[in-house]
XYZ file of C-alpha atoms in Angstrom:
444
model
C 88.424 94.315 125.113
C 87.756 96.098 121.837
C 90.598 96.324 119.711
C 91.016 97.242 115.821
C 93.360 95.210 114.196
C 95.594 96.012 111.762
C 97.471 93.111 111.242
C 96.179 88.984 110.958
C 99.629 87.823 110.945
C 98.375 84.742 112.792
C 96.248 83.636 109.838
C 99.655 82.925 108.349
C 101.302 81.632 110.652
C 98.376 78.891 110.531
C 98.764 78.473 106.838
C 102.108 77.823 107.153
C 101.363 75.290 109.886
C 98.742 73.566 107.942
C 101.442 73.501 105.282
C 104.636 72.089 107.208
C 102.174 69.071 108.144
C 101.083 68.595 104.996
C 104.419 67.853 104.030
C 104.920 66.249 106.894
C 101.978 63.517 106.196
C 103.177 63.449 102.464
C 106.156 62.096 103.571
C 104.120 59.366 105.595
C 102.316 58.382 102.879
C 104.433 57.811 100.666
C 105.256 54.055 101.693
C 101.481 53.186 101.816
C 101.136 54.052 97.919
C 104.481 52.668 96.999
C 103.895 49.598 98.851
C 102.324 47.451 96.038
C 105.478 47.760 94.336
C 107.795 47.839 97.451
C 105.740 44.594 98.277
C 107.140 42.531 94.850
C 110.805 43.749 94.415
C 111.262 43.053 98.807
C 109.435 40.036 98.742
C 107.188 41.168 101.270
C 104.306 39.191 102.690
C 101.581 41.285 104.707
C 103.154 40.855 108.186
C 106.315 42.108 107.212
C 104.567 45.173 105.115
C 102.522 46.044 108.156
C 105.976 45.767 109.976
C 107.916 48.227 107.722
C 104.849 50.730 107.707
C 105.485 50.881 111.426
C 108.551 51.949 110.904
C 108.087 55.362 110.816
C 106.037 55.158 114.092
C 108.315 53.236 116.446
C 111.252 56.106 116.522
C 108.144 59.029 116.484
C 106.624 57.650 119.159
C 110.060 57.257 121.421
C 110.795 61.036 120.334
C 107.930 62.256 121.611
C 108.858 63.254 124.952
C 112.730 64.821 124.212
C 111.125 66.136 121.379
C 108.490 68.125 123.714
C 111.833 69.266 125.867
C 113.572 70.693 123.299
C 110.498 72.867 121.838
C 110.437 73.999 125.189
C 113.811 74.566 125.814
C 115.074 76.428 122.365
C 112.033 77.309 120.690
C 109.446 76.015 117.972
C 111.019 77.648 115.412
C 114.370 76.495 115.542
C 113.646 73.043 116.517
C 110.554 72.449 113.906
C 112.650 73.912 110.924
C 115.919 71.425 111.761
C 113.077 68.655 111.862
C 112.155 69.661 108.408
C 116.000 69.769 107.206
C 116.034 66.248 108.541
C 112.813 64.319 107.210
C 114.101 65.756 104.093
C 117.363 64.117 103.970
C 115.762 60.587 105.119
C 113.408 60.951 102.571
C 116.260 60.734 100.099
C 117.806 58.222 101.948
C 114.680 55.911 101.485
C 114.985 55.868 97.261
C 118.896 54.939 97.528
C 117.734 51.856 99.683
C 115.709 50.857 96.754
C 119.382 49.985 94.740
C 120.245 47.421 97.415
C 119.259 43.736 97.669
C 116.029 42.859 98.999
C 116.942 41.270 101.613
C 119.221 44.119 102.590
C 116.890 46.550 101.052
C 113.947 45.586 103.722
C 116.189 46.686 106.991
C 117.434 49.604 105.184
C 113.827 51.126 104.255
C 112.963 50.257 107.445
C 116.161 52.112 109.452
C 115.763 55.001 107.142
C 111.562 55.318 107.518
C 113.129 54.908 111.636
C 115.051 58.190 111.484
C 112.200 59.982 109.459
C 109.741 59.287 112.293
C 112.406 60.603 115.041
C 113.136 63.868 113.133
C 108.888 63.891 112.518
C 108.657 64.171 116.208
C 108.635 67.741 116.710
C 106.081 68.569 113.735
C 102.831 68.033 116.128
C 103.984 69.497 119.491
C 105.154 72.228 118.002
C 101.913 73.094 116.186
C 99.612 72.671 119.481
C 102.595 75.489 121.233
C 102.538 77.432 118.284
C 98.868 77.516 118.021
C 98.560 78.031 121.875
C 100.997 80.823 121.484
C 99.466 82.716 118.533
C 96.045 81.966 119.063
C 93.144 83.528 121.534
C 91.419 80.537 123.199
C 88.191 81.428 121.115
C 89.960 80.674 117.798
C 91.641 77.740 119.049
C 89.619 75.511 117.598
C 89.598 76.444 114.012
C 93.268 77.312 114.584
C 94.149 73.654 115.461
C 91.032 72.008 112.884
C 92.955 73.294 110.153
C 96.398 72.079 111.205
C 95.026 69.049 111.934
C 93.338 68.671 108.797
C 96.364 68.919 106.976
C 96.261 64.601 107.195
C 93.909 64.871 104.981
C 94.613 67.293 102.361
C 98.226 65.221 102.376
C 96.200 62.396 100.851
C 94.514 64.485 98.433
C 97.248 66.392 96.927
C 99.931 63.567 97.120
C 98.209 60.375 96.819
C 97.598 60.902 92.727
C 100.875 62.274 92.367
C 102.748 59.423 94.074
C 100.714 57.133 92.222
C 101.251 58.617 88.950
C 105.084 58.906 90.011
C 105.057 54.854 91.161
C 103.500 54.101 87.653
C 105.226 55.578 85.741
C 108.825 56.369 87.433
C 108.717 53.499 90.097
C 108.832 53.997 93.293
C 112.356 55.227 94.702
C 111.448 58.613 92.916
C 108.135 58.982 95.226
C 110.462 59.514 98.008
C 113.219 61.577 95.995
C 110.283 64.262 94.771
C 109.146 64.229 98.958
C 113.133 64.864 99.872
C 113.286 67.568 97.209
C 109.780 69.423 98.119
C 110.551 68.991 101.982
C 114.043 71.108 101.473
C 111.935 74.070 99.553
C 109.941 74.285 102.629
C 112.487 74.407 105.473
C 113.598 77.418 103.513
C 110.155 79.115 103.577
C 109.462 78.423 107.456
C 112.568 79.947 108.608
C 111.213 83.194 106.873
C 107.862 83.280 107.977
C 107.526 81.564 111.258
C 108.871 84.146 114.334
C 107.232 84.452 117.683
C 104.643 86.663 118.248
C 106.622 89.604 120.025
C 109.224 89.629 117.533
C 107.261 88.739 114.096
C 108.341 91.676 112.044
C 104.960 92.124 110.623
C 102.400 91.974 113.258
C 100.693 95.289 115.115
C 100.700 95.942 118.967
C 97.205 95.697 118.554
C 96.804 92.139 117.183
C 99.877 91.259 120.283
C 97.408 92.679 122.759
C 94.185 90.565 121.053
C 96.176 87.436 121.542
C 96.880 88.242 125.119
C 93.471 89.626 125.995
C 92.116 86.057 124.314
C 94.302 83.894 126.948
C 96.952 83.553 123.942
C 100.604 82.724 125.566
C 102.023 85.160 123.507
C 105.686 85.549 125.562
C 105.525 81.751 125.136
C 109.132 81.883 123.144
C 110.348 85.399 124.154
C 113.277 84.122 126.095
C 115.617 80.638 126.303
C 114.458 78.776 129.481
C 116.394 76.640 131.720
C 117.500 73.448 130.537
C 115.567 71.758 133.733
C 112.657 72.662 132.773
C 111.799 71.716 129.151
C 111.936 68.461 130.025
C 111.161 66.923 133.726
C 110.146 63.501 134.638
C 108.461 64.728 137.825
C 105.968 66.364 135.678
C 105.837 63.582 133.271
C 104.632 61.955 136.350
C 102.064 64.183 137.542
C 100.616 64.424 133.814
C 99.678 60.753 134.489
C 98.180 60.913 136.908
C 95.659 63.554 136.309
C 93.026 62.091 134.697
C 91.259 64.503 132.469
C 94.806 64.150 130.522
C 94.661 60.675 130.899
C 91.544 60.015 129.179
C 92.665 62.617 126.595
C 95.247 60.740 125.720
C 93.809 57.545 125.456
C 91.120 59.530 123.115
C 93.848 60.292 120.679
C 94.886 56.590 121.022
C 91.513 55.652 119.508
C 91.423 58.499 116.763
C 95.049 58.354 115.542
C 94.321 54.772 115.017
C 91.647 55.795 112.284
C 94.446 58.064 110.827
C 96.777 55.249 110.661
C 94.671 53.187 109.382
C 93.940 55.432 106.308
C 97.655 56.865 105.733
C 98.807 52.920 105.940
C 96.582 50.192 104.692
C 93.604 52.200 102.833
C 95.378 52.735 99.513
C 96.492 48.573 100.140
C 92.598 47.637 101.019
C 91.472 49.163 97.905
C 94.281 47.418 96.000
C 93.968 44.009 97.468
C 90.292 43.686 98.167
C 88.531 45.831 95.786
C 90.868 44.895 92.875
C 91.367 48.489 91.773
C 94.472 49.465 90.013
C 97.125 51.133 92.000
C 96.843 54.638 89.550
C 93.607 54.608 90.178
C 93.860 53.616 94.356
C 95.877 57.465 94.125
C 93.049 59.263 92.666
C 89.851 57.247 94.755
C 91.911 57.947 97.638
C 91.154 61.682 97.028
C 87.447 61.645 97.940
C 87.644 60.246 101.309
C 90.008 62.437 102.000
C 88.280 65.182 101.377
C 85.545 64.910 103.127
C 88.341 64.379 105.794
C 88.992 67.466 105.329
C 85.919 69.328 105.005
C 84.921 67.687 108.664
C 88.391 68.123 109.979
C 87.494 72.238 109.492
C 83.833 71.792 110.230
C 84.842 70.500 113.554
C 86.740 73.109 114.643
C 84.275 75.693 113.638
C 81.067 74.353 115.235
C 83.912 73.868 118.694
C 84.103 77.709 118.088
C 80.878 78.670 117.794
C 79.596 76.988 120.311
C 81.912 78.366 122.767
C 81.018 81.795 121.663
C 77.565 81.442 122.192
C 77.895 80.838 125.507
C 78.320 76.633 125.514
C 80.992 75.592 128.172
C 84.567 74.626 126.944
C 83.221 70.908 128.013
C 80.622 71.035 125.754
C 82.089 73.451 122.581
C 85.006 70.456 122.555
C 83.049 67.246 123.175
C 79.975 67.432 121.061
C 81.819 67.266 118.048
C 84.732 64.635 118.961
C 81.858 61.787 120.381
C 79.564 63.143 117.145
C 82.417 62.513 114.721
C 83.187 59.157 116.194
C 79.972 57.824 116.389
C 80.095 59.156 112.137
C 83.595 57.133 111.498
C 82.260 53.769 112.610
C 80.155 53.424 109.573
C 83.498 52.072 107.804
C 81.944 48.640 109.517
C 79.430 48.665 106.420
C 82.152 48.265 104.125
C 81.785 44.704 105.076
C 78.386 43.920 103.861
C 78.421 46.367 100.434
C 80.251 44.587 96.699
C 80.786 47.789 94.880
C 83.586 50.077 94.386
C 81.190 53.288 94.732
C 79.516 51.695 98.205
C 82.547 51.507 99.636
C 83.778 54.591 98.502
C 80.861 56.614 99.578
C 81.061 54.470 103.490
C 85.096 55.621 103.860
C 84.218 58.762 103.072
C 81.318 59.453 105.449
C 83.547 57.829 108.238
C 86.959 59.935 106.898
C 84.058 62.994 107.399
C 82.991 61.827 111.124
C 86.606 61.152 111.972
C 87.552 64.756 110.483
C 85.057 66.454 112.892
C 86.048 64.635 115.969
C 89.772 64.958 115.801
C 89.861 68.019 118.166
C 92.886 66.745 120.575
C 95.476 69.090 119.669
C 92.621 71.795 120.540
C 91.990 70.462 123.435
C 95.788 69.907 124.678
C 96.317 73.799 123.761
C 93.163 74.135 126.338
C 94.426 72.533 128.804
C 98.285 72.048 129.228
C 100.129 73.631 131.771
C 101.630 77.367 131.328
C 105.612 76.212 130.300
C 104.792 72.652 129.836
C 102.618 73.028 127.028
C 105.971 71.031 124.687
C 106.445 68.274 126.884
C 102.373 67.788 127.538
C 101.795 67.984 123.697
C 105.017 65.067 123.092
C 103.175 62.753 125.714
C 99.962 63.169 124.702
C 101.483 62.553 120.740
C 103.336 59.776 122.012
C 100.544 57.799 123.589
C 98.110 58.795 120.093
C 101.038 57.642 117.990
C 101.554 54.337 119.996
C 98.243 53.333 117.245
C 101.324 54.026 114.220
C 102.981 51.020 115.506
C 99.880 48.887 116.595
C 97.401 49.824 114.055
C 99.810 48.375 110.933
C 100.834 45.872 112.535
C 97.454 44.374 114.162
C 95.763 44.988 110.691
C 98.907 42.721 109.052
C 98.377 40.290 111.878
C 94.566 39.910 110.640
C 95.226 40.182 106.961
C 97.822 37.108 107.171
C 95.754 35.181 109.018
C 92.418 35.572 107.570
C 93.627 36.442 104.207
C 90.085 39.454 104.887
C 90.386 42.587 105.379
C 86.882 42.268 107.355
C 88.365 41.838 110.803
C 90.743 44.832 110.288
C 87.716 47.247 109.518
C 86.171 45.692 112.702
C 88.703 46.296 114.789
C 89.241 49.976 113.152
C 85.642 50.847 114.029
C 85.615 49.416 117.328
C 88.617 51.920 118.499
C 85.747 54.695 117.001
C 83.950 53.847 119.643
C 86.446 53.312 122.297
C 87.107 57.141 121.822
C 83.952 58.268 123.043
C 84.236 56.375 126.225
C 87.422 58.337 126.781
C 85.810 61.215 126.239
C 82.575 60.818 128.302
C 83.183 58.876 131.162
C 86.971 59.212 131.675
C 87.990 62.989 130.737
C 85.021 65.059 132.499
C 85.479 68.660 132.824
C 87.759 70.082 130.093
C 89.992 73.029 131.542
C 93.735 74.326 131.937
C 95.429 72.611 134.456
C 98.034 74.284 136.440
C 101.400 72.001 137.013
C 102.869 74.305 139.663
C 99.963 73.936 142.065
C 100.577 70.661 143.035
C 103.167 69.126 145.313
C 105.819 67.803 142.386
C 109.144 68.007 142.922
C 111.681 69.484 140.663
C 108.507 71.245 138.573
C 107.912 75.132 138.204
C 104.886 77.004 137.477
């Protein structure tokens, strides 16, 4: 269908996606650059570090699910923009917990960084229905690549600031400038983000594009019944399907990579490259963006090889088992002494993990018409599971060998765990449709 648009009002709606996660993953962050510091006045050793940057993952991962209900249940727009209200507030929570003792001080971060993760939970889901709402399938890709590569632009705008702020300001005002920028942009998404029928700016034409494209663009046109945002019955029958299945454990595998950089990176470069904490903020930078630049390349070669004719098999998996086969290289890291060798190995695996980290593409593929919340909260739940392991695994090694070698090992070996998810396990990627199969208590 052949239409002439007048309006791109989805391009913005995008941008302001890639934007709320930015934030989002700014606020993540912020422990892992503060965390030299935090380290000395809490009297931290690396187990109970890689403990407290869990934190944040424990309560996101538990919210996954209700938070995939409620998206579904009163909308992305209103859920997502109380979420953002919320971090906020925890984020100023976090710098007061800084004035109490340390032995005090430890739970209390850790509480607080709890509650950040829980109101977190919607940020994700609600990009994947947004995206699958807004979006025609052929611009899925690209859609999601650049939401998704808001991880890494996170490090790259707020990893120099945060270590300029914990240099010079210390390191309860990190989390005070996140509260303050986090409230500025709950006041911008409630006046951009609308759904598509009802955005005050957007053309029939562009509406009709969307729809033509397979776009679920009455997604959020109407409150649906409580029963149905949420059922366990379908929770069920997501298990046990296993294209999902291996989908999810492919997210497993790559959101460990992101966990690994958003935790103990900035620490590695600290602790076993001996490089100063204001500089850790700026090095950080490069990785990162080559993060970026593969996060976007990724979703553009998905594109383009769907619109020349590639199957939606192919378009998505050729660049997720590519990428991951890239982000092992971090192994090297083991066997180089410089600063720039190891610089130069993060930043070609940061690049191959970039281009591979297509999930949320491929969940806006193929979840369910009405479940497309509660499929994106499991399948961010059982990728986010790595936010609690990864630290904490990575701690484990670091006390025990007092090397961050093992810990790059095991980083690179969940690499290429993901591309046995992908080949063997998920097979054909396509929608899958909930309502034909015998569950009870689930509607198509």
């Amino acid at each position: 269908m052949n239409l002439k648009l007048t309006t791109h009002v989805r391009y913005l709606i995008v941008l302001m996606l890639f934007i709320a996660s930015t934030f989002s993953y700014g606020d993540r962050v912020v422990l892992s650059i503060a965390a030299v510091d935090v380290t000395r006045d809490l009297h931290l050793d690396a187990l109970r570090l890689g403990y407290l940057l869990s934190g944040f993952s424990w309560a996101y991962v538990c919210a996954q699910l209700p938070a995939g209900g409620l998206l579904d249940r009163f909308g992305s727009k209103r859920v997502y923009g109380i979420a953002i209200v919320c971090w906020s507030i925890c984020a100023f929570l976090a710098g007061l917990s800084g004035y109490l003792p340390a032995a005090i001080a430890f739970y209390a971060l850790f509480a607080v960084r709890f509650l950040s993760g829980l109101a977190q939970a919607p940020v994700f889901p609600g990009n994947g229905r947004i995206v699958a709402a807004w979006f025609p399938a052929s611009e899925r890709g690209r859609a999601s690549a650049i939401f998704n590569s808001s991880q890494y632009f996170s490090l790259v705008l707020f990893s120099p600031i945060m270590g300029w702020i914990v240099h010079t300001l210390g390191w309860k005002n990190c989390f005070w400038f996140a509260g303050l920028i986090g409230l500025g942009l709950a006041f911008v998404w409630f006046r951009v983000i609308y759904g598509v029928k009802v955005h005050p700016r957007i053309s029939q034409a562009e509406i009709e594009y969307i729809e033509s494209g397979g776009g679920l663009a009455s997604l959020d046109a109407s409150a649906r019944p409580a029963s149905s945002g949420l059922s366990w019955s379908a929770i069920k029958w997501l298990l046990g399907n296993r294209m999902l299945v291996g989908i999810y454990l492919g997210q497993y595998c790559i959101t460990t990579l992101t966990w690994f950089f958003l935790t103990w990176f900035p620490i590695y470069l600290n602790q076993a490259r001996h490089i100063s904490i204001v500089k850790v903020g700026f090095l950080a930078t490069l990785p990162a963006l080559c993060g970026f630049a593969g996060g976007i390349l990724g979703g553009v070669v998905s594109d383009r090889l769907l619109r020349a004719g590639h199957s939606l098999t192919f378009a998505r998996k050729l660049p997720i088992v590519f990428g991951m086969a890239l982000a092992t290289t971090m192994i090297g890291c083991n066997f180089v002494n410089t600063s720039l060798a190891v610089m130069i190995l993060m930043s070609i695996s940061f690049f191959g993990k970039g281009i591979g980290a297509l999930g949320w593409t491929v969940i806006s593929d193929t979840s369910p018409k009405g479940f497309i919340g509660v499929n994106g909260g499991l399948f961010n739940l059982i990728g986010n599971l790595s936010g609690v392991t990864t630290p904490i695994v990575i701690g484990l090694i670091v006390k025990y060998t007092g090397s961050f070698r093992g810990a790059l090992v095991f980083v690179a070996a969940t690499a290429l765990m993901a591309i046995v998810a992908y080949l063997p396990i998920v097979g054909e990627i396509k929608r899958v449709e909930i309502g034909t199969a015998p569950v009870r208590g689930v509607n198509a």
